N, CA and C of each residue as an Amber inpcrd file, in Angstrom:
protein
   303
 -38.9030000 -18.4080000   3.4430000 -38.4270000 -17.7110000   2.2640000
 -39.3590000 -16.5370000   1.9690000 -38.7840000 -15.3710000   1.8970000
 -39.5570000 -14.1570000   1.6690000 -39.7740000 -13.9240000   0.1790000
 -40.9800000 -13.5190000  -0.1740000 -41.2960000 -13.1960000  -1.5600000
 -41.3360000 -11.6930000  -1.7930000 -40.9410000 -10.9290000  -0.8040000
 -40.9290000  -9.4760000  -0.9420000 -39.7470000  -9.0470000  -1.8040000
 -40.0030000  -8.0840000  -2.6810000 -38.9420000  -7.5370000  -3.5150000
 -38.2540000  -6.3990000  -2.7810000 -36.9500000  -6.3590000  -2.8990000
 -36.2000000  -5.2300000  -2.3560000 -36.1610000  -4.1380000  -3.4170000
 -35.6840000  -2.9810000  -3.0380000 -35.5330000  -1.8780000  -3.9950000
 -34.5750000  -2.2920000  -5.1060000 -33.5180000  -2.9980000  -4.7420000
 -32.5590000  -3.4720000  -5.7460000 -33.2000000  -4.4780000  -6.6990000
 -34.0250000  -5.3780000  -6.1580000 -34.7280000  -6.3520000  -7.0000000
 -35.6100000  -5.6480000  -8.0260000 -36.3400000  -4.6540000  -7.5820000
 -37.2350000  -3.9160000  -8.4790000 -36.4600000  -3.1510000  -9.5440000
 -35.3100000  -2.5990000  -9.1780000 -34.4780000  -1.8740000 -10.1470000
 -33.9460000  -2.8240000 -11.2170000 -33.5110000  -4.0060000 -10.8040000
 -33.0170000  -5.0000000 -11.7590000 -34.1510000  -5.4650000 -12.6700000
 -35.3160000  -5.7370000 -12.0970000 -36.4730000  -6.1600000 -12.8800000
 -36.8530000  -5.1030000 -13.9120000 -36.8910000  -3.8450000 -13.5030000
 -37.2440000  -2.7750000 -14.4390000 -36.2180000  -2.6730000 -15.5630000
 -34.9420000  -2.8470000 -15.2490000 -33.9080000  -2.7930000 -16.2830000
 -34.1050000  -3.9260000 -17.2930000 -34.4190000  -5.1290000 -16.8120000
 -34.6860000  -6.2500000 -17.7190000 -35.9280000  -5.9930000 -18.5750000
 -36.9390000  -5.3920000 -17.9900000 -38.1490000  -5.0700000 -18.7450000
 -37.8230000  -4.0870000 -19.8690000 -37.0550000  -3.0700000 -19.5570000
 -36.6910000  -2.0650000 -20.5620000 -35.8450000  -2.6900000 -21.6580000
 -34.8750000  -3.5210000 -21.2790000 -34.0370000  -4.1860000 -22.2810000
 -34.8790000  -5.0550000 -23.2100000 -35.8550000  -5.7560000 -22.6590000
 -36.7270000  -6.6050000 -23.4750000 -37.5500000  -5.7620000 -24.4430000
 -38.0920000  -4.6690000 -23.9660000 -38.8770000  -3.7860000 -24.8270000
 -38.0050000  -3.1910000 -25.9340000 -36.7870000  -2.7850000 -25.5900000
 -35.8620000  -2.2500000 -26.5900000 -35.5520000  -3.2910000 -27.6590000
 -35.4320000  -4.5490000 -27.2600000 -35.1290000  -5.5970000 -28.2360000
 -36.3100000  -5.8540000 -29.1740000 -37.5260000  -5.6670000 -28.6880000
 -38.7100000  -5.8830000 -29.5220000 -38.9040000  -4.7760000 -30.5540000
 -38.4380000  -3.5710000 -30.2470000 -38.5670000  -2.4210000 -31.1510000
 -37.1800000  -1.8370000 -31.3940000 -36.2770000  -2.7040000 -31.8700000
 -34.8590000  -2.3630000 -32.0080000 -34.5940000  -1.2660000 -33.0390000
 -35.5260000  -1.0320000 -33.9520000 -35.3200000   0.0050000 -34.9700000
 -35.6710000   1.4040000 -34.4760000 -36.3950000   1.4950000 -33.3650000
 -36.8600000   2.8100000 -32.9170000 -36.5320000   3.1210000 -31.4590000
 -36.9240000   2.2660000 -30.5470000 -36.8200000   2.5920000 -29.1190000
 -35.4010000   2.8440000 -28.6050000 -34.3510000   2.2080000 -29.1570000
 -33.0090000   2.5310000 -28.6580000 -32.6150000   3.9990000 -28.8680000
 -33.3100000   4.6940000 -29.7530000 -33.0250000   6.1070000 -29.9990000
 -33.8730000   7.0200000 -29.1180000 -34.6410000   6.4330000 -28.2190000
 -35.5560000   7.1840000 -27.3570000 -35.1150000   7.1120000 -25.9020000
 -35.6630000   8.0160000 -25.1160000 -35.4830000   7.9850000 -23.6680000
 -36.8010000   7.4840000 -23.0790000 -36.7350000   6.4170000 -22.2870000
 -37.9390000   5.8300000 -21.7030000 -38.0250000   6.1940000 -20.2320000
 -39.2180000   6.5910000 -19.8070000 -39.4490000   6.9460000 -18.4080000
 -40.6720000   6.1820000 -17.9150000 -40.4700000   5.3500000 -16.9010000
 -41.5360000   4.5210000 -16.3370000 -41.9020000   5.1040000 -14.9820000
 -43.0940000   5.7010000 -14.8920000 -43.4970000   6.3520000 -13.6510000
 -45.0200000   6.3380000 -13.5250000 -45.5010000   6.0030000 -12.3400000
 -46.9360000   6.0570000 -12.0280000 -47.7910000   5.3010000 -13.0380000
 -47.4060000   4.0620000 -13.3170000 -48.1810000   3.1870000 -14.1860000
 -48.2910000   3.7030000 -15.6180000 -47.2900000   4.4830000 -16.0450000
 -47.2520000   5.0080000 -17.4110000 -45.8330000   4.9080000 -17.9410000
 -45.7140000   4.5370000 -19.2060000 -44.4290000   4.5660000 -19.8920000
 -44.4390000   5.7720000 -20.8180000 -43.5090000   6.6870000 -20.5830000
 -43.3680000   7.8560000 -21.4430000 -42.1620000   7.6370000 -22.3350000
 -42.3770000   7.7850000 -23.6360000 -41.3230000   7.5860000 -24.6250000
 -40.9840000   8.9490000 -25.2140000 -39.7780000   9.4220000 -24.9390000
 -39.3040000  10.7020000 -25.4630000 -38.5100000  10.4110000 -26.7370000
 -39.0460000  10.8040000 -27.8770000 -38.4150000  10.5270000 -29.1720000
 -37.4750000  11.6590000 -29.5560000 -36.3300000  11.2830000 -30.1340000
 -35.3340000  12.2800000 -30.5220000 -35.5210000  12.7800000 -31.9520000
 -36.2670000  12.0320000 -32.7590000 -36.4620000  12.3850000 -34.1690000
 -37.9260000  12.1720000 -34.5630000 -38.4400000  12.9890000 -35.4830000
 -39.8460000  12.8270000 -35.8910000 -40.1300000  11.5020000 -36.5940000
 -39.1550000  10.9480000 -37.3040000 -39.3850000   9.6700000 -37.9820000
 -39.6420000   8.5550000 -36.9730000 -39.0700000   8.6790000 -35.7760000
 -39.2930000   7.6700000 -34.7400000 -40.7540000   7.7120000 -34.2880000
 -41.2810000   8.9150000 -34.1220000 -42.6970000   9.0660000 -33.7560000
 -43.5700000   8.4040000 -34.8190000 -43.2710000   8.6750000 -36.0830000
 -44.0440000   8.0850000 -37.1820000 -44.0090000   6.5610000 -37.1400000
 -42.8300000   5.9970000 -36.9220000 -42.6850000   4.5390000 -36.8630000
 -43.4510000   3.9410000 -35.6840000 -43.3390000   4.5790000 -34.5210000
 -44.0430000   4.0670000 -33.3440000 -45.5560000   4.1360000 -33.5290000
 -46.0390000   5.2110000 -34.1240000 -47.4810000   5.3310000 -34.3650000
 -47.9640000   4.3080000 -35.3950000 -47.1030000   3.9750000 -36.3610000
 -47.4630000   2.9560000 -37.3480000 -47.5530000   1.5690000 -36.7050000
 -46.8480000   1.3800000 -35.5930000 -46.8380000   0.0900000 -34.8940000
 -47.5570000   0.1710000 -33.5470000 -48.4790000   1.0960000 -33.4000000
 -49.0510000   1.3810000 -32.0850000 -49.7590000   0.1680000 -31.4670000
 -50.4160000  -0.6570000 -32.2600000 -51.0920000  -1.8270000 -31.6880000
 -50.0920000  -2.8150000 -31.0970000 -48.9970000  -3.0580000 -31.8220000
 -47.9540000  -3.9490000 -31.3170000 -47.2570000  -3.3380000 -30.1080000
 -47.0090000  -2.0340000 -30.1560000 -46.3580000  -1.3490000 -29.0420000
 -47.2340000  -1.4070000 -27.7980000 -48.5170000  -1.1420000 -27.9700000
 -49.4480000  -1.1640000 -26.8400000 -49.4550000  -2.5420000 -26.1720000
 -49.5200000  -3.5850000 -26.9650000 -49.5380000  -4.9500000 -26.4310000
 -48.2160000  -5.2850000 -25.7410000 -47.1050000  -4.9640000 -26.3720000
 -45.7910000  -5.2720000 -25.8010000 -45.5610000  -4.5240000 -24.4960000
 -45.9420000  -3.2630000 -24.4500000 -45.7610000  -2.4740000 -23.2280000
 -46.6130000  -3.0430000 -22.1020000 -47.8210000  -3.4690000 -22.4260000
 -48.6910000  -4.0580000 -21.4020000 -48.0870000  -5.3440000 -20.8500000
 -47.6340000  -6.2250000 -21.7360000 -47.1100000  -7.5210000 -21.3120000
 -45.7480000  -7.3870000 -20.6290000 -44.8520000  -6.6230000 -21.2230000
 -43.4750000  -6.5420000 -20.7180000 -43.3530000  -5.6320000 -19.5040000
 -43.9630000  -4.4530000 -19.5770000 -43.7990000  -3.4630000 -18.5100000
 -44.9320000  -3.4980000 -17.4870000 -46.1090000  -3.9530000 -17.9050000
 -47.2450000  -4.0180000 -16.9980000 -47.8640000  -2.6740000 -16.6640000
 -47.6690000  -1.6840000 -17.5360000 -48.2360000  -0.3560000 -17.2720000
 -49.5680000  -0.1960000 -17.9950000 -50.3270000   0.8170000 -17.5890000
 -51.6620000   1.0310000 -18.1530000 -51.7090000   2.0960000 -19.2400000
 -50.6890000   2.9680000 -19.3080000 -50.7160000   4.0720000 -20.2760000
 -49.3710000   4.1990000 -20.9780000 -49.4460000   4.6940000 -22.2210000
 -48.2480000   5.0240000 -22.9960000 -48.3870000   6.4680000 -23.4440000
 -47.3060000   7.2120000 -23.3270000 -47.2590000   8.5760000 -23.8400000
 -46.0500000   8.6830000 -24.7650000 -46.2740000   9.1850000 -25.9740000
 -45.1850000   9.4000000 -26.9300000 -44.9810000  10.9000000 -27.0520000
 -43.7340000  11.3270000 -26.8270000 -43.4220000  12.7550000 -26.8170000
 -42.3110000  13.0670000 -27.8130000 -42.3760000  14.2760000 -28.3700000
 -41.3150000  14.7870000 -29.2410000 -41.1890000  16.2810000 -28.9890000
 -39.9660000  16.7500000 -28.8430000 -39.6800000  18.1750000 -28.6120000
 -40.4960000  18.7160000 -27.4340000 -40.5250000  17.9760000 -26.3570000
 -41.1880000  18.3480000 -25.1060000 -42.7060000  18.4940000 -25.2280000
 -43.2820000  17.9310000 -26.2800000 -44.7370000  17.9520000 -26.4440000
 -45.2640000  16.5290000 -26.5280000 -46.3980000  16.3050000 -25.8970000
 -47.0350000  14.9990000 -25.9970000 -47.7250000  14.8970000 -27.3510000
 -47.2930000  13.9170000 -28.1400000 -47.8380000  13.7160000 -29.4760000
 -49.0110000  12.7390000 -29.4450000 -48.8970000  11.7290000 -28.5810000
 -49.9130000  10.6740000 -28.5540000 -49.9460000  10.0610000 -27.1660000
 -51.1430000   9.7350000 -26.7050000 -51.3100000   9.0670000 -25.4130000
 -52.4200000   8.0410000 -25.5640000 -52.2080000   6.8570000 -25.0070000
 -53.1970000   5.7940000 -25.1310000 -53.1140000   4.8570000 -23.9330000
 -54.1790000   4.1270000 -23.7300000 -54.1850000   3.0600000 -22.7400000
 -53.5790000   1.8140000 -23.3740000 -52.9260000   0.9860000 -22.5680000
 -52.3880000  -0.2620000 -23.1090000 -53.4870000  -1.2970000 -23.3000000
 -54.5750000  -1.1480000 -22.5880000 -55.7320000  -2.0220000 -22.7520000
 -56.8620000  -1.1890000 -23.3360000 -57.3280000  -1.5380000 -24.5270000
 -58.4110000  -0.7520000 -25.1190000 -59.6810000  -0.8530000 -24.2810000
 -60.4990000   0.1600000 -24.3960000 -61.7830000   0.1450000 -23.6900000
 -62.6000000  -1.0430000 -24.1730000 -63.3100000  -1.6900000 -23.2600000
 -64.1570000  -2.8040000 -23.7050000 -65.2090000  -2.2980000 -24.6870000
 -65.3750000  -3.0350000 -25.7500000 -66.3590000  -2.6410000 -26.7590000
 -67.7550000  -2.8940000 -26.2130000 -68.6360000  -2.0250000 -26.5980000
 -70.0280000  -2.2220000 -26.1920000 -70.5450000  -3.5020000 -26.8410000
 -71.2900000  -4.2120000 -26.0710000 -71.8570000  -5.4470000 -26.5830000
 -72.8840000  -5.1430000 -27.6590000 -72.7240000  -5.8220000 -28.7570000
 -73.6820000  -5.6530000 -29.8450000 -74.8900000  -6.5420000 -29.5870000
 -76.0320000  -5.9680000 -29.7640000 -77.2660000  -6.7210000 -29.5650000
 -77.9270000  -6.8900000 -30.9260000 -78.1620000  -8.1350000 -31.2850000
 -78.8110000  -8.4130000 -32.5580000 -80.3150000  -8.4770000 -32.3160000
 -81.0260000  -7.6980000 -33.0790000 -82.4820000  -7.6690000 -32.9480000
 -83.0700000  -8.5950000 -34.0080000 -83.8110000  -9.5630000 -33.5310000
 -84.4540000 -10.5100000 -34.4430000 -85.8860000 -10.0600000 -34.7120000
 -86.2750000 -10.1210000 -35.9470000 -87.6420000  -9.7370000 -36.3280000
 -88.5290000 -10.9260000 -36.3450000
């Protein structure tokens, strides 16, 4: 039994991933055009209020995109301009060192 994915398998998987993401952000993402390319999800917003809503939910969006789509970057665009870009995984925080006197 082969575990290799065919091109058709990958296309179906990506469609299911997009549908799942749309269902999680049903108030905003269905009004957007999503482009998944080179480990980045680009979200093209049709209205400025959508950008505002997505930015207000950016932590949830970042987590959902990482889990559902498995990409490393998100780009939010409006009117052919990139409004916001972020990694789906935040940079590791520097370790805090407690100095004892």
